[in-house]
Amino acid sequence: MSQRPLAVIVTILAALGVGAGLAVAGSSAGATIGGIPLFALAVVTAFAIQVIAYIPAVLLRTEKFFDLTGGLTFALVAVALLIAVAPADVRAWVLVAMIVIWGVRLSVFLFVRVHAQGSDGRFDDIKANPLAFLRVWILQGLWVAVTSSAAWVGITARENRGFDGWIVVGAVVWVVGLVLEIAADAQKAAFRRDPVNTGRFIASGVWSWSRHPNYLGEILVWVGVAVVALPAATGWQWVTLISPIFVVLLLTRVSGIPLLEKRADDRWGDDPAYREYKKRTPVLVPRLTRG
């Protein structure tokens, strides 16, 4: 991504513009406070938290609490919405629980990991550039807003639809995704801690099913959230169901799999064992049959 000032500014304005459009669509129906749609306030808060966190980060030139801020923003905004709509219905409670559990778990995991490693290589070229560094924080705000949008619609819905099959199905998909994501992260962390595996790639456990099982788990998490929230959407709020699609595109086309695949190819591309691993292991979705 270009660090030229004009390109950076255009990206920031585009991200804020998308956020504003999302705020309008998500606010087309739903609860308000003081006449202001709660959904719109949630979008503004998601961006505001990133800007506030950016200030000490740029002064200290550190990225060590970037991921922590992102994950906690998911949880904080969801809890704030739950309080604002009290008394909340069962769908709102389920959605908030989903987001808080996922967000806190992931942010703490990433925070511990970056501190153990000492730094995050993604930020080596940008944290000394205040404007470029601001861009990644603004983009994180957009990530939170778009990814959470379906859930925010469900939490702020005016109509109480009660407990239904959508909640059950969505919760099951969410649990499967969360368990897979946790298992993948735990197995990879344990693999890296073993000195015997220094310089090697992981190909065991859930990593023998998929080259990126953690990302598959994250996709399932947000599909589950969207399924639970689905009955609450109305009118322009249907736009917010882009949430799981956005997660899929982000992880498979932008910042997830493409970067990691390139890094792995650069490191182990000449290793016959790695080439065989790539040949037999799907990039994301496991095969129904082995062989």
Tab-separated table of C-alpha atoms in Angstrom:
chain	number	residue	atom	x	y	z
A	1	MET	CA	0.000	0.000	0.000
A	2	SER	CA	1.456	3.334	-1.097
A	3	GLN	CA	2.711	5.688	1.630
A	4	ARG	CA	2.527	8.791	-0.551
A	5	PRO	CA	0.573	11.465	1.355
A	6	LEU	CA	-2.113	11.863	-1.318
A	7	ALA	CA	-2.722	8.115	-1.525
A	8	VAL	CA	-2.886	7.850	2.261
A	9	ILE	CA	-5.342	10.745	2.547
A	10	VAL	CA	-7.558	9.321	-0.195
A	11	THR	CA	-7.650	5.957	1.599
A	12	ILE	CA	-8.541	7.581	4.914
A	13	LEU	CA	-11.329	9.652	3.340
A	14	ALA	CA	-12.637	6.600	1.476
A	15	ALA	CA	-12.718	4.574	4.701
A	16	LEU	CA	-14.565	7.348	6.513
A	17	GLY	CA	-16.967	7.671	3.581
A	18	VAL	CA	-17.776	3.969	3.623
A	19	GLY	CA	-18.268	4.195	7.379
A	20	ALA	CA	-20.671	7.104	6.932
A	21	GLY	CA	-22.651	5.224	4.289
A	22	LEU	CA	-22.826	2.194	6.532
A	23	ALA	CA	-24.037	4.369	9.416
A	24	VAL	CA	-26.875	5.718	7.263
A	25	ALA	CA	-27.940	2.278	6.018
A	26	GLY	CA	-27.776	0.639	9.433
A	27	SER	CA	-29.674	3.509	11.040
A	28	SER	CA	-32.632	3.269	8.667
A	29	ALA	CA	-34.497	1.407	11.403
A	30	GLY	CA	-33.626	0.598	14.971
A	31	ALA	CA	-33.377	2.123	18.420
A	32	THR	CA	-32.341	5.716	19.031
A	33	ILE	CA	-31.131	7.724	21.991
A	34	GLY	CA	-31.898	11.417	22.156
A	35	GLY	CA	-33.145	11.131	18.585
A	36	ILE	CA	-29.782	9.834	17.355
A	37	PRO	CA	-29.676	6.278	15.932
A	38	LEU	CA	-27.652	3.943	18.145
A	39	PHE	CA	-26.234	2.255	15.061
A	40	ALA	CA	-24.725	5.534	13.842
A	41	LEU	CA	-23.285	6.210	17.301
A	42	ALA	CA	-21.701	2.752	17.226
A	43	VAL	CA	-19.958	3.502	13.922
A	44	VAL	CA	-18.662	6.850	15.208
A	45	THR	CA	-17.454	5.225	18.430
A	46	ALA	CA	-15.594	2.476	16.575
A	47	PHE	CA	-13.595	5.068	14.634
A	48	ALA	CA	-13.167	7.394	17.625
A	49	ILE	CA	-11.596	4.680	19.775
A	50	GLN	CA	-9.000	4.005	17.073
A	51	VAL	CA	-8.101	7.699	16.767
A	52	ILE	CA	-7.757	8.038	20.542
A	53	ALA	CA	-5.551	4.936	20.740
A	54	TYR	CA	-3.502	6.160	17.770
A	55	ILE	CA	-2.262	9.217	19.698
A	56	PRO	CA	-0.080	7.379	22.271
A	57	ALA	CA	0.814	4.761	19.654
A	58	VAL	CA	2.282	7.321	17.243
A	59	LEU	CA	4.028	9.221	20.033
A	60	LEU	CA	5.677	6.004	21.257
A	61	ARG	CA	6.052	4.593	17.743
A	62	THR	CA	4.586	1.297	18.863
A	63	GLU	CA	2.096	-1.128	17.388
A	64	LYS	CA	1.993	-3.348	20.454
A	65	PHE	CA	-1.572	-2.487	21.438
A	66	PHE	CA	-2.995	-2.165	17.922
A	67	ASP	CA	-4.618	-5.610	17.840
A	68	LEU	CA	-5.678	-5.321	21.484
A	69	THR	CA	-7.495	-2.076	20.690
A	70	GLY	CA	-9.255	-3.591	17.693
A	71	GLY	CA	-10.565	-6.633	19.513
A	72	LEU	CA	-11.634	-4.689	22.582
A	73	THR	CA	-13.450	-2.146	20.401
A	74	PHE	CA	-15.716	-4.939	19.163
A	75	ALA	CA	-16.529	-5.880	22.751
A	76	LEU	CA	-16.862	-2.352	24.158
A	77	VAL	CA	-19.224	-1.098	21.458
A	78	ALA	CA	-21.386	-4.228	21.682
A	79	VAL	CA	-21.707	-3.934	25.468
A	80	ALA	CA	-22.466	-0.204	25.211
A	81	LEU	CA	-25.277	-0.927	22.743
A	82	LEU	CA	-26.691	-3.616	25.020
A	83	ILE	CA	-26.810	-1.139	27.902
A	84	ALA	CA	-28.379	1.536	25.690
A	85	VAL	CA	-31.246	-0.709	24.516
A	86	ALA	CA	-32.039	-2.159	27.951
A	87	PRO	CA	-34.120	-4.146	28.514
A	88	ALA	CA	-32.583	-6.113	25.662
A	89	ASP	CA	-34.146	-9.177	24.048
A	90	VAL	CA	-32.562	-12.627	23.835
A	91	ARG	CA	-31.174	-11.997	20.325
A	92	ALA	CA	-29.271	-8.927	21.527
A	93	TRP	CA	-27.841	-10.826	24.500
A	94	VAL	CA	-26.695	-13.701	22.284
A	95	LEU	CA	-25.081	-11.361	19.741
A	96	VAL	CA	-23.252	-9.397	22.423
A	97	ALA	CA	-22.009	-12.603	24.052
A	98	MET	CA	-20.726	-13.831	20.677
A	99	ILE	CA	-18.829	-10.628	19.975
A	100	VAL	CA	-17.416	-10.146	23.470
A	101	ILE	CA	-16.121	-13.717	23.761
A	102	TRP	CA	-14.582	-13.648	20.289
A	103	GLY	CA	-13.170	-10.126	20.591
A	104	VAL	CA	-11.607	-10.477	24.038
A	105	ARG	CA	-10.125	-13.896	23.250
A	106	LEU	CA	-8.579	-12.783	19.959
A	107	SER	CA	-7.274	-9.419	21.169
A	108	VAL	CA	-5.598	-10.907	24.244
A	109	PHE	CA	-4.082	-13.713	22.153
A	110	LEU	CA	-2.649	-11.273	19.602
A	111	PHE	CA	-1.465	-8.871	22.312
A	112	VAL	CA	0.449	-11.633	24.098
A	113	ARG	CA	1.887	-12.876	20.815
A	114	VAL	CA	3.214	-9.507	19.654
A	115	HIS	CA	4.796	-8.876	23.065
A	116	ALA	CA	6.445	-12.300	22.984
A	117	GLN	CA	7.816	-11.600	19.495
A	118	GLY	CA	8.852	-8.046	20.383
A	119	SER	CA	7.208	-6.410	17.375
A	120	ASP	CA	4.792	-6.880	14.494
A	121	GLY	CA	6.547	-6.902	11.133
A	122	ARG	CA	3.478	-5.465	9.372
A	123	PHE	CA	4.245	-2.075	10.930
A	124	ASP	CA	8.009	-1.857	10.416
A	125	ASP	CA	7.745	0.517	7.452
A	126	ILE	CA	4.806	2.632	8.597
A	127	LYS	CA	4.896	3.340	12.334
A	128	ALA	CA	7.515	6.062	11.825
A	129	ASN	CA	5.212	7.775	9.303
A	130	PRO	CA	2.406	9.452	11.311
A	131	LEU	CA	-0.015	9.802	8.406
A	132	ALA	CA	0.477	6.257	7.115
A	133	PHE	CA	0.226	4.960	10.678
A	134	LEU	CA	-3.060	6.831	11.138
A	135	ARG	CA	-4.401	5.128	8.033
A	136	VAL	CA	-4.080	1.643	9.525
A	137	TRP	CA	-5.936	2.769	12.646
A	138	ILE	CA	-8.724	4.299	10.547
A	139	LEU	CA	-8.918	1.098	8.513
A	140	GLN	CA	-9.177	-0.851	11.743
A	141	GLY	CA	-12.146	1.315	12.700
A	142	LEU	CA	-13.749	0.460	9.362
A	143	TRP	CA	-13.009	-3.237	9.952
A	144	VAL	CA	-14.776	-3.126	13.307
A	145	ALA	CA	-17.779	-1.234	11.914
A	146	VAL	CA	-18.337	-3.361	8.810
A	147	THR	CA	-17.678	-6.666	10.539
A	148	SER	CA	-19.956	-5.818	13.487
A	149	SER	CA	-22.672	-4.188	11.401
A	150	ALA	CA	-25.021	-7.167	11.162
A	151	ALA	CA	-24.738	-7.746	14.899
A	152	TRP	CA	-25.387	-4.073	15.643
A	153	VAL	CA	-28.611	-4.268	13.629
A	154	GLY	CA	-29.711	-7.257	15.696
A	155	ILE	CA	-28.813	-5.579	18.976
A	156	THR	CA	-30.553	-2.281	18.194
A	157	ALA	CA	-33.685	-3.736	16.575
A	158	ARG	CA	-36.921	-2.164	17.790
A	159	GLU	CA	-38.974	-5.341	17.413
A	160	ASN	CA	-38.504	-8.245	19.836
A	161	ARG	CA	-38.837	-11.419	17.776
A	162	GLY	CA	-38.045	-13.765	20.668
A	163	PHE	CA	-36.014	-16.955	20.633
A	164	ASP	CA	-36.069	-18.708	17.259
A	165	GLY	CA	-34.306	-21.212	15.045
A	166	TRP	CA	-32.027	-18.529	13.562
A	167	ILE	CA	-30.430	-18.085	16.965
A	168	VAL	CA	-29.877	-21.831	17.349
A	169	VAL	CA	-28.371	-22.328	13.889
A	170	GLY	CA	-26.214	-19.220	14.118
A	171	ALA	CA	-24.952	-20.145	17.575
A	172	VAL	CA	-23.954	-23.625	16.405
A	173	VAL	CA	-22.013	-22.231	13.431
A	174	TRP	CA	-20.379	-19.650	15.734
A	175	VAL	CA	-19.294	-22.295	18.260
A	176	VAL	CA	-17.785	-24.479	15.543
A	177	GLY	CA	-15.881	-21.492	14.161
A	178	LEU	CA	-14.641	-20.315	17.554
A	179	VAL	CA	-13.470	-23.785	18.594
A	180	LEU	CA	-11.636	-24.207	15.289
A	181	GLU	CA	-9.990	-20.788	15.581
A	182	ILE	CA	-8.881	-21.402	19.177
A	183	ALA	CA	-7.577	-24.873	18.344
A	184	ALA	CA	-5.609	-23.573	15.361
A	185	ASP	CA	-4.042	-20.730	17.354
A	186	ALA	CA	-3.206	-22.989	20.309
A	187	GLN	CA	-1.651	-25.695	18.140
A	188	LYS	CA	0.481	-23.217	16.216
A	189	ALA	CA	1.630	-21.483	19.421
A	190	ALA	CA	2.613	-24.816	20.960
A	191	PHE	CA	4.420	-25.805	17.747
A	192	ARG	CA	6.453	-22.589	17.758
A	193	ARG	CA	7.386	-22.922	21.430
A	194	ASP	CA	9.120	-26.238	20.778
A	195	PRO	CA	12.781	-25.550	19.847
A	196	VAL	CA	12.744	-28.646	17.665
A	197	ASN	CA	10.385	-26.843	15.279
A	198	THR	CA	12.512	-23.726	14.801
A	199	GLY	CA	12.398	-22.727	11.145
A	200	ARG	CA	9.795	-25.365	10.303
A	201	PHE	CA	6.181	-25.054	9.145
A	202	ILE	CA	3.242	-26.625	10.973
A	203	ALA	CA	1.411	-29.426	9.164
A	204	SER	CA	-0.218	-31.257	12.070
A	205	GLY	CA	-3.541	-31.107	13.905
A	206	VAL	CA	-6.115	-28.862	12.256
A	207	TRP	CA	-3.284	-27.499	10.118
A	208	SER	CA	-3.311	-30.836	8.286
A	209	TRP	CA	-6.923	-30.110	7.240
A	210	SER	CA	-6.358	-26.568	5.998
A	211	ARG	CA	-3.382	-24.268	5.495
A	212	HIS	CA	-5.336	-21.500	7.269
A	213	PRO	CA	-7.768	-23.150	9.707
A	214	ASN	CA	-7.751	-20.098	11.997
A	215	TYR	CA	-9.145	-17.971	9.173
A	216	LEU	CA	-11.769	-20.582	8.364
A	217	GLY	CA	-12.790	-20.470	12.019
A	218	GLU	CA	-13.057	-16.679	11.950
A	219	ILE	CA	-15.213	-16.771	8.833
A	220	LEU	CA	-17.574	-19.252	10.490
A	221	VAL	CA	-17.764	-17.046	13.580
A	222	TRP	CA	-19.073	-14.106	11.567
A	223	VAL	CA	-21.361	-16.245	9.436
A	224	GLY	CA	-22.894	-17.446	12.702
A	225	VAL	CA	-23.306	-13.878	13.956
A	226	ALA	CA	-24.987	-12.833	10.701
A	227	VAL	CA	-27.388	-15.784	10.851
A	228	VAL	CA	-28.479	-14.813	14.371
A	229	ALA	CA	-28.947	-11.180	13.347
A	230	LEU	CA	-30.695	-11.935	10.037
A	231	PRO	CA	-34.363	-11.721	11.184
A	232	ALA	CA	-33.801	-8.243	12.649
A	233	ALA	CA	-32.726	-6.614	9.366
A	234	THR	CA	-35.204	-4.493	7.438
A	235	GLY	CA	-34.986	-2.096	4.495
A	236	TRP	CA	-31.536	-0.609	3.982
A	237	GLN	CA	-30.267	-2.570	6.983
A	238	TRP	CA	-29.933	-5.579	4.696
A	239	VAL	CA	-26.740	-3.892	3.493
A	240	THR	CA	-25.132	-4.795	6.819
A	241	LEU	CA	-25.375	-8.487	5.999
A	242	ILE	CA	-22.267	-7.847	3.930
A	243	SER	CA	-20.434	-8.458	7.226
A	244	PRO	CA	-19.421	-12.132	6.644
A	245	ILE	CA	-18.763	-11.420	2.950
A	246	PHE	CA	-16.433	-8.610	3.987
A	247	VAL	CA	-14.603	-10.971	6.354
A	248	VAL	CA	-14.206	-13.561	3.595
A	249	LEU	CA	-12.858	-11.002	1.109
A	250	LEU	CA	-10.532	-9.447	3.685
A	251	LEU	CA	-9.018	-12.767	4.712
A	252	THR	CA	-8.851	-14.417	1.296
A	253	ARG	CA	-8.080	-11.496	-1.000
A	254	VAL	CA	-6.495	-8.655	0.977
A	255	SER	CA	-4.591	-8.889	4.253
A	256	GLY	CA	-4.816	-12.525	5.286
A	257	ILE	CA	-4.119	-15.528	3.121
A	258	PRO	CA	-2.336	-13.773	0.196
A	259	LEU	CA	0.292	-12.230	2.490
A	260	LEU	CA	0.859	-15.398	4.509
A	261	GLU	CA	1.016	-17.614	1.435
A	262	LYS	CA	3.633	-15.359	-0.129
A	263	ARG	CA	5.637	-15.288	3.090
A	264	ALA	CA	5.507	-19.087	3.339
A	265	ASP	CA	6.477	-19.543	-0.307
A	266	ASP	CA	9.436	-17.212	0.146
A	267	ARG	CA	10.570	-19.153	3.195
A	268	TRP	CA	9.846	-22.786	2.307
A	269	GLY	CA	9.092	-22.716	-1.411
A	270	ASP	CA	12.185	-24.774	-2.220
A	271	ASP	CA	11.419	-27.373	0.451
A	272	PRO	CA	9.954	-30.562	-1.113
A	273	ALA	CA	8.079	-31.307	2.122
A	274	TYR	CA	6.370	-27.920	2.006
A	275	ARG	CA	5.483	-28.309	-1.667
A	276	GLU	CA	3.919	-31.676	-0.841
A	277	TYR	CA	2.041	-30.123	2.089
A	278	LYS	CA	0.630	-27.446	-0.225
A	279	LYS	CA	-0.348	-30.081	-2.764
A	280	ARG	CA	-2.304	-32.245	-0.298
A	281	THR	CA	-3.735	-29.519	1.974
A	282	PRO	CA	-6.463	-27.084	0.810
A	283	VAL	CA	-5.748	-23.401	1.338
A	284	LEU	CA	-8.905	-22.834	3.420
A	285	VAL	CA	-11.826	-25.296	3.287
A	286	PRO	CA	-10.915	-28.915	4.171
A	287	ARG	CA	-11.757	-31.629	1.696
A	288	LEU	CA	-14.617	-33.951	2.589
A	289	THR	CA	-12.443	-36.911	1.672
A	290	ARG	CA	-8.744	-37.351	2.217
A	291	GLY	CA	-6.291	-38.511	-0.355
